Coordinates of C-alpha atoms in Angstrom, one line a residue:
Chain A
Q1 CA 147.3 -219.0 -30.8
V2 CA 147.9 -219.9 -27.4
Q3 CA 146.2 -222.5 -25.5
L4 CA 146.3 -223.8 -21.9
Q5 CA 144.7 -227.1 -20.8
Q6 CA 144.4 -227.6 -17.6
S7 CA 144.4 -231.2 -15.5
G8 CA 144.1 -232.9 -12.3
P9 CA 141.6 -233.7 -9.8
G10 CA 138.8 -231.8 -8.4
L11 CA 138.7 -233.1 -5.0
V12 CA 142.0 -233.3 -2.6
K13 CA 141.5 -234.4 0.9
P14 CA 142.5 -232.1 4.1
S15 CA 146.3 -232.3 4.8
Q16 CA 147.1 -233.8 1.0
T17 CA 148.9 -232.3 -2.0
L18 CA 146.8 -230.3 -4.8
S19 CA 148.5 -231.1 -8.0
L20 CA 147.6 -229.3 -11.4
T21 CA 149.1 -229.7 -14.9
C22 CA 148.6 -227.0 -17.5
A23 CA 149.4 -227.9 -20.9
I24 CA 150.9 -225.4 -23.4
S25 CA 150.2 -225.2 -27.2
G26 CA 151.0 -222.3 -29.4
D27 CA 154.0 -221.1 -27.1
S28 CA 157.0 -222.8 -24.9
V29 CA 157.3 -223.0 -21.4
S30 CA 161.1 -222.1 -21.9
S31 CA 159.7 -218.5 -23.8
N32 CA 161.9 -216.1 -23.3
S33 CA 159.3 -213.6 -23.2
A34 CA 156.6 -215.4 -21.0
A35 CA 156.0 -216.3 -17.5
W36 CA 153.7 -219.2 -16.5
N37 CA 151.1 -218.5 -13.6
W38 CA 148.8 -219.9 -11.3
I39 CA 145.7 -218.1 -10.2
R40 CA 143.1 -219.2 -7.8
Q41 CA 139.4 -217.5 -7.3
S42 CA 137.0 -218.0 -4.7
P43 CA 134.4 -216.3 -3.1
S44 CA 136.1 -215.5 0.2
R45 CA 139.3 -214.5 -1.3
G46 CA 138.4 -213.2 -4.6
L47 CA 141.3 -213.5 -7.5
E48 CA 144.4 -214.5 -5.8
W49 CA 147.9 -214.5 -7.9
L50 CA 149.9 -217.6 -6.4
G51 CA 153.2 -218.1 -8.5
R52 CA 155.1 -218.2 -11.3
T53 CA 158.1 -219.9 -13.5
Y54 CA 159.5 -218.4 -16.1
Y55 CA 162.9 -219.1 -18.1
R56 CA 165.5 -216.1 -18.9
S57 CA 168.9 -217.9 -19.6
K58 CA 167.6 -220.3 -16.4
W59 CA 164.7 -221.0 -14.7
Y60 CA 163.1 -218.7 -12.0
N61 CA 160.1 -219.0 -9.7
D62 CA 158.0 -216.3 -7.9
Y63 CA 155.3 -217.1 -5.2
A64 CA 153.0 -215.2 -3.1
V65 CA 153.9 -214.7 0.4
S66 CA 150.5 -216.0 1.5
V67 CA 151.4 -219.6 0.1
K68 CA 155.3 -219.1 -0.2
S69 CA 155.7 -222.4 2.3
R70 CA 153.4 -224.7 0.6
I71 CA 153.7 -224.4 -3.0
T72 CA 156.0 -225.7 -6.1
I73 CA 155.2 -224.4 -9.4
N74 CA 157.6 -226.6 -12.3
P75 CA 158.1 -226.6 -15.7
D76 CA 158.5 -229.8 -17.4
T77 CA 160.0 -228.9 -20.9
S78 CA 159.6 -232.4 -22.4
K79 CA 155.6 -231.8 -22.3
N80 CA 155.7 -228.3 -23.0
Q81 CA 153.7 -227.8 -19.5
F82 CA 154.0 -226.6 -16.0
S83 CA 152.6 -227.8 -12.7
L84 CA 151.1 -226.5 -9.5
Q85 CA 151.8 -228.5 -6.0
L86 CA 150.1 -226.9 -3.0
N87 CA 151.0 -228.9 0.3
S88 CA 148.7 -229.2 3.7
V89 CA 145.7 -228.3 2.0
T90 CA 142.7 -227.0 4.1
P91 CA 138.9 -226.3 3.3
E92 CA 140.7 -222.6 2.5
D93 CA 142.1 -223.9 -0.3
T94 CA 138.7 -224.6 -2.0
A95 CA 139.0 -222.5 -4.9
V96 CA 138.7 -222.7 -9.0
Y97 CA 142.5 -222.7 -10.0
Y98 CA 143.5 -221.1 -13.5
C99 CA 146.8 -221.4 -15.2
A100 CA 147.6 -218.4 -17.3
R101 CA 150.5 -216.9 -19.4
G102 CA 151.9 -213.8 -18.6
K103 CA 153.8 -211.3 -20.9
P104 CA 156.1 -209.5 -18.0
T105 CA 158.2 -206.4 -18.6
M106 CA 161.8 -206.9 -17.4
V107 CA 164.8 -204.2 -16.7
R108 CA 168.0 -205.4 -15.9
G109 CA 166.8 -208.8 -15.3
V110 CA 163.9 -208.0 -12.8
I111 CA 159.9 -208.0 -13.9
I112 CA 158.5 -204.8 -13.1
T113 CA 154.9 -205.5 -14.5
D114 CA 153.2 -208.4 -15.7
H115 CA 149.5 -209.1 -17.5
F116 CA 147.9 -212.6 -18.1
D117 CA 146.7 -212.6 -22.2
Y118 CA 146.0 -216.4 -22.1
W119 CA 144.1 -218.4 -19.5
G120 CA 143.3 -222.3 -18.9
Q121 CA 139.6 -222.9 -18.6
G122 CA 139.6 -223.2 -14.9
T123 CA 139.7 -226.6 -12.5
L124 CA 137.2 -226.2 -9.4
V125 CA 139.5 -227.9 -6.3
T126 CA 137.4 -228.7 -3.5
V127 CA 139.2 -229.7 -0.2
S128 CA 136.9 -231.9 1.8
S129 CA 137.6 -235.5 3.4
Chain B
D1 CA 151.0 -204.1 1.1
I2 CA 149.4 -202.0 -2.1
Q3 CA 145.4 -202.5 -1.6
M4 CA 143.3 -202.0 -4.7
T5 CA 140.0 -200.6 -4.3
Q6 CA 137.2 -200.8 -6.9
S7 CA 134.0 -198.7 -7.3
P8 CA 131.1 -199.3 -7.8
S9 CA 131.1 -203.1 -6.8
S10 CA 128.0 -203.0 -8.8
L11 CA 126.4 -201.2 -11.5
S12 CA 123.2 -201.4 -13.6
A13 CA 123.1 -199.9 -16.9
S14 CA 121.2 -200.3 -20.5
V15 CA 122.4 -201.3 -24.1
G16 CA 124.2 -198.3 -25.3
D17 CA 125.0 -196.2 -22.3
R18 CA 128.5 -195.0 -21.4
V19 CA 129.8 -196.9 -18.2
T20 CA 133.0 -196.2 -16.4
I21 CA 134.5 -198.2 -13.6
T22 CA 137.3 -197.0 -11.1
C23 CA 140.2 -198.7 -9.5
R24 CA 142.1 -196.6 -6.8
A25 CA 145.4 -197.7 -5.2
S26 CA 146.5 -197.1 -2.1
Q27 CA 149.8 -195.8 -3.2
S28 CA 151.4 -195.1 -6.6
I29 CA 151.6 -197.9 -8.8
S30 CA 152.6 -195.6 -12.2
S31 CA 150.9 -197.0 -15.2
Y32 CA 150.9 -200.9 -14.0
L33 CA 147.2 -201.6 -14.2
N34 CA 145.6 -204.2 -16.1
W35 CA 141.9 -204.8 -16.7
Y36 CA 140.3 -208.0 -17.0
Q37 CA 136.0 -208.9 -18.1
Q38 CA 135.0 -212.1 -16.5
K39 CA 131.6 -213.9 -17.5
P40 CA 130.0 -216.8 -15.2
G41 CA 131.9 -220.2 -15.5
K42 CA 134.5 -218.4 -17.6
A43 CA 138.4 -217.4 -17.0
P44 CA 139.0 -213.9 -17.1
K45 CA 139.7 -212.1 -20.4
L46 CA 142.5 -209.6 -20.5
L47 CA 140.9 -206.1 -21.8
I48 CA 143.3 -203.4 -21.2
Y49 CA 147.2 -203.3 -20.0
A50 CA 149.6 -201.0 -18.8
A51 CA 146.5 -198.4 -18.0
S52 CA 145.6 -197.6 -21.5
S53 CA 146.6 -200.0 -24.0
L54 CA 143.9 -202.3 -25.8
Q55 CA 144.6 -206.2 -26.2
S56 CA 144.5 -207.2 -29.6
G57 CA 141.3 -208.3 -30.6
V58 CA 139.2 -206.7 -27.7
P59 CA 136.6 -203.8 -29.0
S60 CA 137.7 -200.3 -29.2
R61 CA 134.5 -199.5 -27.2
F62 CA 136.8 -200.2 -24.3
S63 CA 139.3 -197.6 -23.0
G64 CA 141.5 -197.4 -20.1
S65 CA 143.0 -194.2 -18.3
G66 CA 144.9 -193.2 -15.6
S67 CA 148.3 -193.3 -13.8
G68 CA 149.4 -193.1 -10.2
T69 CA 146.8 -194.0 -7.8
D70 CA 143.6 -193.5 -9.9
F71 CA 142.4 -195.1 -12.9
T72 CA 139.4 -196.0 -14.9
L73 CA 137.9 -198.3 -17.2
T74 CA 135.6 -197.0 -19.7
I75 CA 133.1 -199.0 -22.1
S76 CA 131.7 -196.2 -24.4
S77 CA 128.4 -197.7 -25.7
L78 CA 127.2 -200.8 -23.9
Q79 CA 126.5 -203.9 -25.9
P80 CA 124.6 -206.9 -24.7
E81 CA 127.8 -209.2 -24.4
D82 CA 129.4 -206.5 -22.0
F83 CA 127.1 -207.3 -18.8
A84 CA 130.0 -209.4 -16.9
T85 CA 132.5 -208.7 -14.1
Y86 CA 135.4 -206.5 -14.1
Y87 CA 138.6 -206.6 -12.4
C88 CA 141.5 -204.2 -12.1
Q89 CA 144.8 -205.7 -11.3
Q90 CA 148.3 -203.9 -10.2
S91 CA 151.4 -205.5 -11.2
Y92 CA 153.6 -202.7 -9.7
S93 CA 154.5 -205.2 -6.3
T94 CA 153.0 -208.2 -5.4
L95 CA 150.3 -209.2 -8.5
L96 CA 146.9 -208.1 -6.8
F97 CA 143.3 -207.9 -8.3
G98 CA 140.6 -205.8 -7.3
Q99 CA 137.3 -206.9 -5.7
G100 CA 135.7 -206.9 -9.1
T101 CA 132.7 -204.7 -10.4
R102 CA 129.6 -206.8 -11.8
L103 CA 127.8 -204.8 -14.2
E104 CA 124.3 -205.9 -14.7
I105 CA 121.5 -205.0 -17.3
K106 CA 118.9 -202.2 -15.9

């Protein structure tokens, strides 16, 4: 049974960096069949996919255009976890953040579809001074 | 960008009713459409992937259909635990969720 356990602060000041970690049990961050995602949810933006990291002989990252200049998702193989860093946050980044396992279908090395079958418990992050 | 439109945005129904929720894409997304259920304070739960494949452990009263631009999620006989918000998600291009359909008790 796959479980994802999120950790990180619930309050971040404007212009600072939001950092969250997602610890994986029951699977491996280096899995050749999974992708590891961050998704957030707010009343104004709904559910918004932020990005993912995955391993297919080497590490890859994909990021949403809306946050691409500010986001980093990193795997940590020693702790079997992955992390989210979102820089230069504003109150617009206030949301519940989720990590999720993706099960992508790949054709000739390209992800053509994905769905999220396991989710973390969610972390409410408030951006406020 | 491909836009996803769910309808209705909210729905009232009774236990035992058959319910259908629709998701429409602004252009063809083949069968790259997934459905999730979310209850208050909880993470979304995958119900259907690839338009019509039932996720393991999900009751058979849930079913999905469609391809191209028009998709439906059907609950054949509503149970008390099914009252929740439902989201579609396309995975053809940038991963994008619909705005949700809130299913309430009549």
